[in-house]
Amino acid sequence: MEALILAAGLGSRMEDLTRNTPKPLLKIKDKTLISYALDITSQLPLNNIYVNTHYLADQLNDYLQDLYPQIIISHENTILGTGGGIKNIQKQDLLIMNTDNLWQSSFIGEIEKAIHHFSQNQKIKNLMLVNSDSSNNDLEIHDKKIIFPSQHKNTKFQGCHLLRHGSLDEYPEIFDIPLYWKDCSIKQQLYGFETKTNNPHIGTKELYLQY
């Protein structure tokens, strides 16, 4: 299994904070947002870790090459979308994480359990890590299956999921992953894995400034 940290977006929800700085390099407690994700993935049994880049890529590339030289950078000349960015690098089963969450070290063990569950259940094409104790749910789960699009929301997507190799082969080069989630849900191959760690979502300027 490999991992991809999604870092190619424009960070527009951060407003003026990302005018001269890519969102993954914004800091909380003197630590960049992307470091929270990389410090998690670096402790997991993964073959390779990728980061996709686009907006202000030179800054991000320099940072990664200096502090995380083992990372493989996948630069996108044109933004491929969350789905296209994944398809562009996927050669194995893949762990995908974003930089919109303040990742906690206690989440490492939960990801390890999710990876084991995923490897033991080949019928699962996409496993979304969720937290049903959240106060701001955005997904619907029944009998461990995710219903997408979701109407009766009873769980929260943790911003981390596992994708089976080859799942995106028939999709275009540029697309966003919710298109796949919809199709995968219809086929009843989209599952949720319950986790307890609170990884605060900090993907907007308002949420970010709370920390």
JSON list of N, CA and C in Angstrom, two decimals, residues 126-186:
[
{"chain": "A", "resi": 126, "resn": "ASN", "atom": "N", "xyz": [-13.75, 1.10, -1.53]},
{"chain": "A", "resi": 126, "resn": "ASN", "atom": "CA", "xyz": [-13.35, 2.37, -0.91]},
{"chain": "A", "resi": 126, "resn": "ASN", "atom": "C", "xyz": [-13.82, 2.36, 0.54]},
{"chain": "A", "resi": 127, "resn": "LEU", "atom": "N", "xyz": [-12.88, 2.53, 1.47]},
{"chain": "A", "resi": 127, "resn": "LEU", "atom": "CA", "xyz": [-13.18, 2.51, 2.90]},
{"chain": "A", "resi": 127, "resn": "LEU", "atom": "C", "xyz": [-12.93, 3.89, 3.46]},
{"chain": "A", "resi": 128, "resn": "MET", "atom": "N", "xyz": [-13.99, 4.55, 3.92]},
{"chain": "A", "resi": 128, "resn": "MET", "atom": "CA", "xyz": [-13.91, 5.90, 4.45]},
{"chain": "A", "resi": 128, "resn": "MET", "atom": "C", "xyz": [-13.84, 5.84, 5.97]},
{"chain": "A", "resi": 129, "resn": "LEU", "atom": "N", "xyz": [-12.85, 6.45, 6.56]},
{"chain": "A", "resi": 129, "resn": "LEU", "atom": "CA", "xyz": [-12.75, 6.49, 8.02]},
{"chain": "A", "resi": 129, "resn": "LEU", "atom": "C", "xyz": [-13.70, 7.57, 8.53]},
{"chain": "A", "resi": 130, "resn": "VAL", "atom": "N", "xyz": [-14.57, 7.18, 9.47]},
{"chain": "A", "resi": 130, "resn": "VAL", "atom": "CA", "xyz": [-15.63, 8.06, 9.93]},
{"chain": "A", "resi": 130, "resn": "VAL", "atom": "C", "xyz": [-15.66, 8.12, 11.45]},
{"chain": "A", "resi": 131, "resn": "ASN", "atom": "N", "xyz": [-16.37, 9.10, 11.97]},
{"chain": "A", "resi": 131, "resn": "ASN", "atom": "CA", "xyz": [-16.56, 9.27, 13.42]},
{"chain": "A", "resi": 131, "resn": "ASN", "atom": "C", "xyz": [-18.02, 9.63, 13.67]},
{"chain": "A", "resi": 132, "resn": "SER", "atom": "N", "xyz": [-18.76, 8.69, 14.23]},
{"chain": "A", "resi": 132, "resn": "SER", "atom": "CA", "xyz": [-20.20, 8.90, 14.44]},
{"chain": "A", "resi": 132, "resn": "SER", "atom": "C", "xyz": [-20.51, 9.65, 15.72]},
{"chain": "A", "resi": 133, "resn": "ASP", "atom": "N", "xyz": [-19.48, 10.06, 16.47]},
{"chain": "A", "resi": 133, "resn": "ASP", "atom": "CA", "xyz": [-19.68, 10.88, 17.67]},
{"chain": "A", "resi": 133, "resn": "ASP", "atom": "C", "xyz": [-19.59, 12.37, 17.36]},
{"chain": "A", "resi": 134, "resn": "SER", "atom": "N", "xyz": [-19.48, 12.70, 16.10]},
{"chain": "A", "resi": 134, "resn": "SER", "atom": "CA", "xyz": [-19.31, 14.09, 15.69]},
{"chain": "A", "resi": 134, "resn": "SER", "atom": "C", "xyz": [-20.60, 14.88, 15.85]},
{"chain": "A", "resi": 135, "resn": "SER", "atom": "N", "xyz": [-20.47, 16.17, 16.05]},
{"chain": "A", "resi": 135, "resn": "SER", "atom": "CA", "xyz": [-21.64, 17.05, 16.16]},
{"chain": "A", "resi": 135, "resn": "SER", "atom": "C", "xyz": [-22.01, 17.69, 14.83]},
{"chain": "A", "resi": 136, "resn": "ASN", "atom": "N", "xyz": [-21.17, 17.50, 13.82]},
{"chain": "A", "resi": 136, "resn": "ASN", "atom": "CA", "xyz": [-21.44, 18.09, 12.50]},
{"chain": "A", "resi": 136, "resn": "ASN", "atom": "C", "xyz": [-21.29, 17.02, 11.41]},
{"chain": "A", "resi": 137, "resn": "ASN", "atom": "N", "xyz": [-22.20, 16.06, 11.43]},
{"chain": "A", "resi": 137, "resn": "ASN", "atom": "CA", "xyz": [-22.14, 14.94, 10.50]},
{"chain": "A", "resi": 137, "resn": "ASN", "atom": "C", "xyz": [-22.34, 15.38, 9.05]},
{"chain": "A", "resi": 138, "resn": "ASP", "atom": "N", "xyz": [-21.68, 14.67, 8.13]},
{"chain": "A", "resi": 138, "resn": "ASP", "atom": "CA", "xyz": [-21.82, 14.99, 6.71]},
{"chain": "A", "resi": 138, "resn": "ASP", "atom": "C", "xyz": [-22.02, 13.75, 5.83]},
{"chain": "A", "resi": 139, "resn": "LEU", "atom": "N", "xyz": [-22.12, 12.55, 6.44]},
{"chain": "A", "resi": 139, "resn": "LEU", "atom": "CA", "xyz": [-22.32, 11.31, 5.68]},
{"chain": "A", "resi": 139, "resn": "LEU", "atom": "C", "xyz": [-23.39, 10.46, 6.33]},
{"chain": "A", "resi": 140, "resn": "GLU", "atom": "N", "xyz": [-23.94, 9.55, 5.54]},
{"chain": "A", "resi": 140, "resn": "GLU", "atom": "CA", "xyz": [-24.93, 8.60, 6.02]},
{"chain": "A", "resi": 140, "resn": "GLU", "atom": "C", "xyz": [-24.35, 7.19, 5.95]},
{"chain": "A", "resi": 141, "resn": "ILE", "atom": "N", "xyz": [-24.43, 6.46, 7.06]},
{"chain": "A", "resi": 141, "resn": "ILE", "atom": "CA", "xyz": [-23.92, 5.10, 7.11]},
{"chain": "A", "resi": 141, "resn": "ILE", "atom": "C", "xyz": [-24.98, 4.16, 7.67]},
{"chain": "A", "resi": 142, "resn": "HIS", "atom": "N", "xyz": [-25.15, 3.01, 7.01]},
{"chain": "A", "resi": 142, "resn": "HIS", "atom": "CA", "xyz": [-26.05, 1.97, 7.46]},
{"chain": "A", "resi": 142, "resn": "HIS", "atom": "C", "xyz": [-25.40, 0.62, 7.21]},
{"chain": "A", "resi": 143, "resn": "ASP", "atom": "N", "xyz": [-25.38, -0.24, 8.24]},
{"chain": "A", "resi": 143, "resn": "ASP", "atom": "CA", "xyz": [-24.76, -1.57, 8.11]},
{"chain": "A", "resi": 143, "resn": "ASP", "atom": "C", "xyz": [-23.34, -1.47, 7.54]},
{"chain": "A", "resi": 144, "resn": "LYS", "atom": "N", "xyz": [-22.62, -0.46, 8.00]},
{"chain": "A", "resi": 144, "resn": "LYS", "atom": "CA", "xyz": [-21.23, -0.21, 7.63]},
{"chain": "A", "resi": 144, "resn": "LYS", "atom": "C", "xyz": [-21.05, 0.29, 6.19]},
{"chain": "A", "resi": 145, "resn": "LYS", "atom": "N", "xyz": [-22.14, 0.43, 5.43]},
{"chain": "A", "resi": 145, "resn": "LYS", "atom": "CA", "xyz": [-22.07, 0.95, 4.06]},
{"chain": "A", "resi": 145, "resn": "LYS", "atom": "C", "xyz": [-22.39, 2.44, 4.08]},
{"chain": "A", "resi": 146, "resn": "ILE", "atom": "N", "xyz": [-21.64, 3.20, 3.28]},
{"chain": "A", "resi": 146, "resn": "ILE", "atom": "CA", "xyz": [-21.88, 4.64, 3.13]},
{"chain": "A", "resi": 146, "resn": "ILE", "atom": "C", "xyz": [-22.90, 4.85, 2.02]},
{"chain": "A", "resi": 147, "resn": "ILE", "atom": "N", "xyz": [-23.91, 5.67, 2.31]},
{"chain": "A", "resi": 147, "resn": "ILE", "atom": "CA", "xyz": [-24.90, 6.08, 1.32]},
{"chain": "A", "resi": 147, "resn": "ILE", "atom": "C", "xyz": [-24.48, 7.45, 0.81]},
{"chain": "A", "resi": 148, "resn": "PHE", "atom": "N", "xyz": [-24.17, 7.51, -0.48]},
{"chain": "A", "resi": 148, "resn": "PHE", "atom": "CA", "xyz": [-23.68, 8.78, -1.04]},
{"chain": "A", "resi": 148, "resn": "PHE", "atom": "C", "xyz": [-24.32, 9.02, -2.40]},
{"chain": "A", "resi": 149, "resn": "PRO", "atom": "N", "xyz": [-24.90, 10.22, -2.63]},
{"chain": "A", "resi": 149, "resn": "PRO", "atom": "CA", "xyz": [-24.99, 11.37, -1.71]},
{"chain": "A", "resi": 149, "resn": "PRO", "atom": "C", "xyz": [-25.82, 11.03, -0.47]},
{"chain": "A", "resi": 150, "resn": "SER", "atom": "N", "xyz": [-25.53, 11.74, 0.60]},
{"chain": "A", "resi": 150, "resn": "SER", "atom": "CA", "xyz": [-26.12, 11.44, 1.90]},
{"chain": "A", "resi": 150, "resn": "SER", "atom": "C", "xyz": [-27.23, 12.43, 2.24]},
{"chain": "A", "resi": 151, "resn": "GLN", "atom": "N", "xyz": [-28.37, 11.90, 2.71]},
{"chain": "A", "resi": 151, "resn": "GLN", "atom": "CA", "xyz": [-29.47, 12.75, 3.16]},
{"chain": "A", "resi": 151, "resn": "GLN", "atom": "C", "xyz": [-29.61, 12.70, 4.67]},
{"chain": "A", "resi": 152, "resn": "HIS", "atom": "N", "xyz": [-29.74, 11.50, 5.24]},
{"chain": "A", "resi": 152, "resn": "HIS", "atom": "CA", "xyz": [-29.89, 11.34, 6.68]},
{"chain": "A", "resi": 152, "resn": "HIS", "atom": "C", "xyz": [-28.49, 11.17, 7.30]},
{"chain": "A", "resi": 153, "resn": "LYS", "atom": "N", "xyz": [-27.86, 12.28, 7.56]},
{"chain": "A", "resi": 153, "resn": "LYS", "atom": "CA", "xyz": [-26.45, 12.27, 7.94]},
{"chain": "A", "resi": 153, "resn": "LYS", "atom": "C", "xyz": [-26.28, 11.86, 9.40]},
{"chain": "A", "resi": 154, "resn": "ASN", "atom": "N", "xyz": [-25.51, 10.79, 9.61]},
{"chain": "A", "resi": 154, "resn": "ASN", "atom": "CA", "xyz": [-25.35, 10.26, 10.96]},
{"chain": "A", "resi": 154, "resn": "ASN", "atom": "C", "xyz": [-23.90, 9.93, 11.30]},
{"chain": "A", "resi": 155, "resn": "THR", "atom": "N", "xyz": [-22.96, 10.38, 10.46]},
{"chain": "A", "resi": 155, "resn": "THR", "atom": "CA", "xyz": [-21.55, 10.18, 10.76]},
{"chain": "A", "resi": 155, "resn": "THR", "atom": "C", "xyz": [-20.73, 11.25, 10.05]},
{"chain": "A", "resi": 156, "resn": "LYS", "atom": "N", "xyz": [-19.46, 11.34, 10.43]},
{"chain": "A", "resi": 156, "resn": "LYS", "atom": "CA", "xyz": [-18.59, 12.40, 9.90]},
{"chain": "A", "resi": 156, "resn": "LYS", "atom": "C", "xyz": [-17.39, 11.78, 9.19]},
{"chain": "A", "resi": 157, "resn": "PHE", "atom": "N", "xyz": [-17.14, 12.20, 7.95]},
{"chain": "A", "resi": 157, "resn": "PHE", "atom": "CA", "xyz": [-15.95, 11.77, 7.22]},
{"chain": "A", "resi": 157, "resn": "PHE", "atom": "C", "xyz": [-14.72, 12.38, 7.87]},
{"chain": "A", "resi": 158, "resn": "GLN", "atom": "N", "xyz": [-13.71, 11.55, 8.12]},
{"chain": "A", "resi": 158, "resn": "GLN", "atom": "CA", "xyz": [-12.50, 12.00, 8.80]},
{"chain": "A", "resi": 158, "resn": "GLN", "atom": "C", "xyz": [-11.46, 12.61, 7.85]},
{"chain": "A", "resi": 159, "resn": "GLY", "atom": "N", "xyz": [-11.77, 12.67, 6.56]},
{"chain": "A", "resi": 159, "resn": "GLY", "atom": "CA", "xyz": [-10.79, 13.23, 5.63]},
{"chain": "A", "resi": 159, "resn": "GLY", "atom": "C", "xyz": [-9.69, 12.25, 5.26]},
{"chain": "A", "resi": 160, "resn": "CYS", "atom": "N", "xyz": [-9.97, 10.96, 5.46]},
{"chain": "A", "resi": 160, "resn": "CYS", "atom": "CA", "xyz": [-8.99, 9.90, 5.23]},
{"chain": "A", "resi": 160, "resn": "CYS", "atom": "C", "xyz": [-9.74, 8.68, 4.70]},
{"chain": "A", "resi": 161, "resn": "HIS", "atom": "N", "xyz": [-9.24, 8.09, 3.60]},
{"chain": "A", "resi": 161, "resn": "HIS", "atom": "CA", "xyz": [-9.90, 6.90, 3.08]},
{"chain": "A", "resi": 161, "resn": "HIS", "atom": "C", "xyz": [-8.92, 5.99, 2.36]},
{"chain": "A", "resi": 162, "resn": "LEU", "atom": "N", "xyz": [-9.34, 4.76, 2.16]},
{"chain": "A", "resi": 162, "resn": "LEU", "atom": "CA", "xyz": [-8.54, 3.73, 1.51]},
{"chain": "A", "resi": 162, "resn": "LEU", "atom": "C", "xyz": [-9.21, 3.33, 0.20]},
{"chain": "A", "resi": 163, "resn": "LEU", "atom": "N", "xyz": [-8.43, 3.28, -0.87]},
{"chain": "A", "resi": 163, "resn": "LEU", "atom": "CA", "xyz": [-8.98, 3.03, -2.20]},
{"chain": "A", "resi": 163, "resn": "LEU", "atom": "C", "xyz": [-8.29, 1.84, -2.85]},
{"chain": "A", "resi": 164, "resn": "ARG", "atom": "N", "xyz": [-9.12, 0.92, -3.36]},
{"chain": "A", "resi": 164, "resn": "ARG", "atom": "CA", "xyz": [-8.59, -0.28, -4.00]},
{"chain": "A", "resi": 164, "resn": "ARG", "atom": "C", "xyz": [-7.93, 0.06, -5.34]},
{"chain": "A", "resi": 165, "resn": "HIS", "atom": "N", "xyz": [-6.79, -0.59, -5.59]},
{"chain": "A", "resi": 165, "resn": "HIS", "atom": "CA", "xyz": [-6.07, -0.40, -6.85]},
{"chain": "A", "resi": 165, "resn": "HIS", "atom": "C", "xyz": [-6.97, -0.71, -8.04]},
{"chain": "A", "resi": 166, "resn": "GLY", "atom": "N", "xyz": [-6.95, 0.16, -9.03]},
{"chain": "A", "resi": 166, "resn": "GLY", "atom": "CA", "xyz": [-7.72, -0.04, -10.25]},
{"chain": "A", "resi": 166, "resn": "GLY", "atom": "C", "xyz": [-9.12, 0.51, -10.22]},
{"chain": "A", "resi": 167, "resn": "SER", "atom": "N", "xyz": [-9.55, 1.03, -9.07]},
{"chain": "A", "resi": 167, "resn": "SER", "atom": "CA", "xyz": [-10.94, 1.49, -8.94]},
{"chain": "A", "resi": 167, "resn": "SER", "atom": "C", "xyz": [-11.26, 2.67, -9.85]},
{"chain": "A", "resi": 168, "resn": "LEU", "atom": "N", "xyz": [-10.27, 3.47, -10.20]},
{"chain": "A", "resi": 168, "resn": "LEU", "atom": "CA", "xyz": [-10.51, 4.69, -10.98]},
{"chain": "A", "resi": 168, "resn": "LEU", "atom": "C", "xyz": [-10.11, 4.55, -12.45]},
{"chain": "A", "resi": 169, "resn": "ASP", "atom": "N", "xyz": [-9.80, 3.34, -12.88]},
{"chain": "A", "resi": 169, "resn": "ASP", "atom": "CA", "xyz": [-9.29, 3.14, -14.25]},
{"chain": "A", "resi": 169, "resn": "ASP", "atom": "C", "xyz": [-10.23, 3.66, -15.32]},
{"chain": "A", "resi": 170, "resn": "GLU", "atom": "N", "xyz": [-11.53, 3.57, -15.11]},
{"chain": "A", "resi": 170, "resn": "GLU", "atom": "CA", "xyz": [-12.51, 3.96, -16.13]},
{"chain": "A", "resi": 170, "resn": "GLU", "atom": "C", "xyz": [-12.93, 5.42, -16.03]},
{"chain": "A", "resi": 171, "resn": "TYR", "atom": "N", "xyz": [-12.34, 6.16, -15.13]},
{"chain": "A", "resi": 171, "resn": "TYR", "atom": "CA", "xyz": [-12.72, 7.56, -14.93]},
{"chain": "A", "resi": 171, "resn": "TYR", "atom": "C", "xyz": [-11.82, 8.49, -15.73]},
{"chain": "A", "resi": 172, "resn": "PRO", "atom": "N", "xyz": [-12.28, 9.72, -16.00]},
{"chain": "A", "resi": 172, "resn": "PRO", "atom": "CA", "xyz": [-11.47, 10.66, -16.80]},
{"chain": "A", "resi": 172, "resn": "PRO", "atom": "C", "xyz": [-10.22, 11.11, -16.06]},
{"chain": "A", "resi": 173, "resn": "GLU", "atom": "N", "xyz": [-9.34, 11.78, -16.77]},
{"chain": "A", "resi": 173, "resn": "GLU", "atom": "CA", "xyz": [-8.08, 12.24, -16.17]},
{"chain": "A", "resi": 173, "resn": "GLU", "atom": "C", "xyz": [-8.31, 13.39, -15.18]},
{"chain": "A", "resi": 174, "resn": "ILE", "atom": "N", "xyz": [-9.37, 14.14, -15.39]},
{"chain": "A", "resi": 174, "resn": "ILE", "atom": "CA", "xyz": [-9.69, 15.27, -14.51]},
{"chain": "A", "resi": 174, "resn": "ILE", "atom": "C", "xyz": [-11.10, 15.07, -13.96]},
{"chain": "A", "resi": 175, "resn": "PHE", "atom": "N", "xyz": [-11.22, 14.87, -12.65]},
{"chain": "A", "resi": 175, "resn": "PHE", "atom": "CA", "xyz": [-12.53, 14.76, -12.02]},
{"chain": "A", "resi": 175, "resn": "PHE", "atom": "C", "xyz": [-12.36, 14.81, -10.51]},
{"chain": "A", "resi": 176, "resn": "ASP", "atom": "N", "xyz": [-13.46, 15.05, -9.80]},
{"chain": "A", "resi": 176, "resn": "ASP", "atom": "CA", "xyz": [-13.44, 15.08, -8.34]},
{"chain": "A", "resi": 176, "resn": "ASP", "atom": "C", "xyz": [-13.98, 13.78, -7.79]},
{"chain": "A", "resi": 177, "resn": "ILE", "atom": "N", "xyz": [-13.42, 13.32, -6.68]},
{"chain": "A", "resi": 177, "resn": "ILE", "atom": "CA", "xyz": [-13.68, 11.98, -6.15]},
{"chain": "A", "resi": 177, "resn": "ILE", "atom": "C", "xyz": [-15.14, 11.73, -5.77]},
{"chain": "A", "resi": 178, "resn": "PRO", "atom": "N", "xyz": [-15.97, 12.75, -5.42]},
{"chain": "A", "resi": 178, "resn": "PRO", "atom": "CA", "xyz": [-17.38, 12.43, -5.13]},
{"chain": "A", "resi": 178, "resn": "PRO", "atom": "C", "xyz": [-18.10, 11.75, -6.30]},
{"chain": "A", "resi": 179, "resn": "LEU", "atom": "N", "xyz": [-17.67, 11.97, -7.53]},
{"chain": "A", "resi": 179, "resn": "LEU", "atom": "CA", "xyz": [-18.25, 11.27, -8.66]},
{"chain": "A", "resi": 179, "resn": "LEU", "atom": "C", "xyz": [-18.08, 9.77, -8.50]},
{"chain": "A", "resi": 180, "resn": "TYR", "atom": "N", "xyz": [-16.89, 9.35, -8.08]},
{"chain": "A", "resi": 180, "resn": "TYR", "atom": "CA", "xyz": [-16.64, 7.93, -7.84]},
{"chain": "A", "resi": 180, "resn": "TYR", "atom": "C", "xyz": [-17.41, 7.44, -6.62]},
{"chain": "A", "resi": 181, "resn": "TRP", "atom": "N", "xyz": [-17.45, 8.23, -5.57]},
{"chain": "A", "resi": 181, "resn": "TRP", "atom": "CA", "xyz": [-18.17, 7.81, -4.36]},
{"chain": "A", "resi": 181, "resn": "TRP", "atom": "C", "xyz": [-19.63, 7.49, -4.68]},
{"chain": "A", "resi": 182, "resn": "LYS", "atom": "N", "xyz": [-20.26, 8.29, -5.53]},
{"chain": "A", "resi": 182, "resn": "LYS", "atom": "CA", "xyz": [-21.65, 8.05, -5.91]},
{"chain": "A", "resi": 182, "resn": "LYS", "atom": "C", "xyz": [-21.79, 6.70, -6.60]},
{"chain": "A", "resi": 183, "resn": "ASP", "atom": "N", "xyz": [-20.94, 6.44, -7.57]},
{"chain": "A", "resi": 183, "resn": "ASP", "atom": "CA", "xyz": [-20.99, 5.17, -8.30]},
{"chain": "A", "resi": 183, "resn": "ASP", "atom": "C", "xyz": [-20.68, 3.99, -7.38]},
{"chain": "A", "resi": 184, "resn": "CYS", "atom": "N", "xyz": [-19.69, 4.16, -6.52]},
{"chain": "A", "resi": 184, "resn": "CYS", "atom": "CA", "xyz": [-19.28, 3.10, -5.61]},
{"chain": "A", "resi": 184, "resn": "CYS", "atom": "C", "xyz": [-20.38, 2.79, -4.61]},
{"chain": "A", "resi": 185, "resn": "SER", "atom": "N", "xyz": [-21.11, 3.80, -4.17]},
{"chain": "A", "resi": 185, "resn": "SER", "atom": "CA", "xyz": [-22.21, 3.60, -3.24]},
{"chain": "A", "resi": 185, "resn": "SER", "atom": "C", "xyz": [-23.34, 2.82, -3.90]},
{"chain": "A", "resi": 186, "resn": "ILE", "atom": "N", "xyz": [-23.65, 3.15, -5.13]},
{"chain": "A", "resi": 186, "resn": "ILE", "atom": "CA", "xyz": [-24.70, 2.44, -5.87]},
{"chain": "A", "resi": 186, "resn": "ILE", "atom": "C", "xyz": [-24.37, 0.95, -5.96]}
]
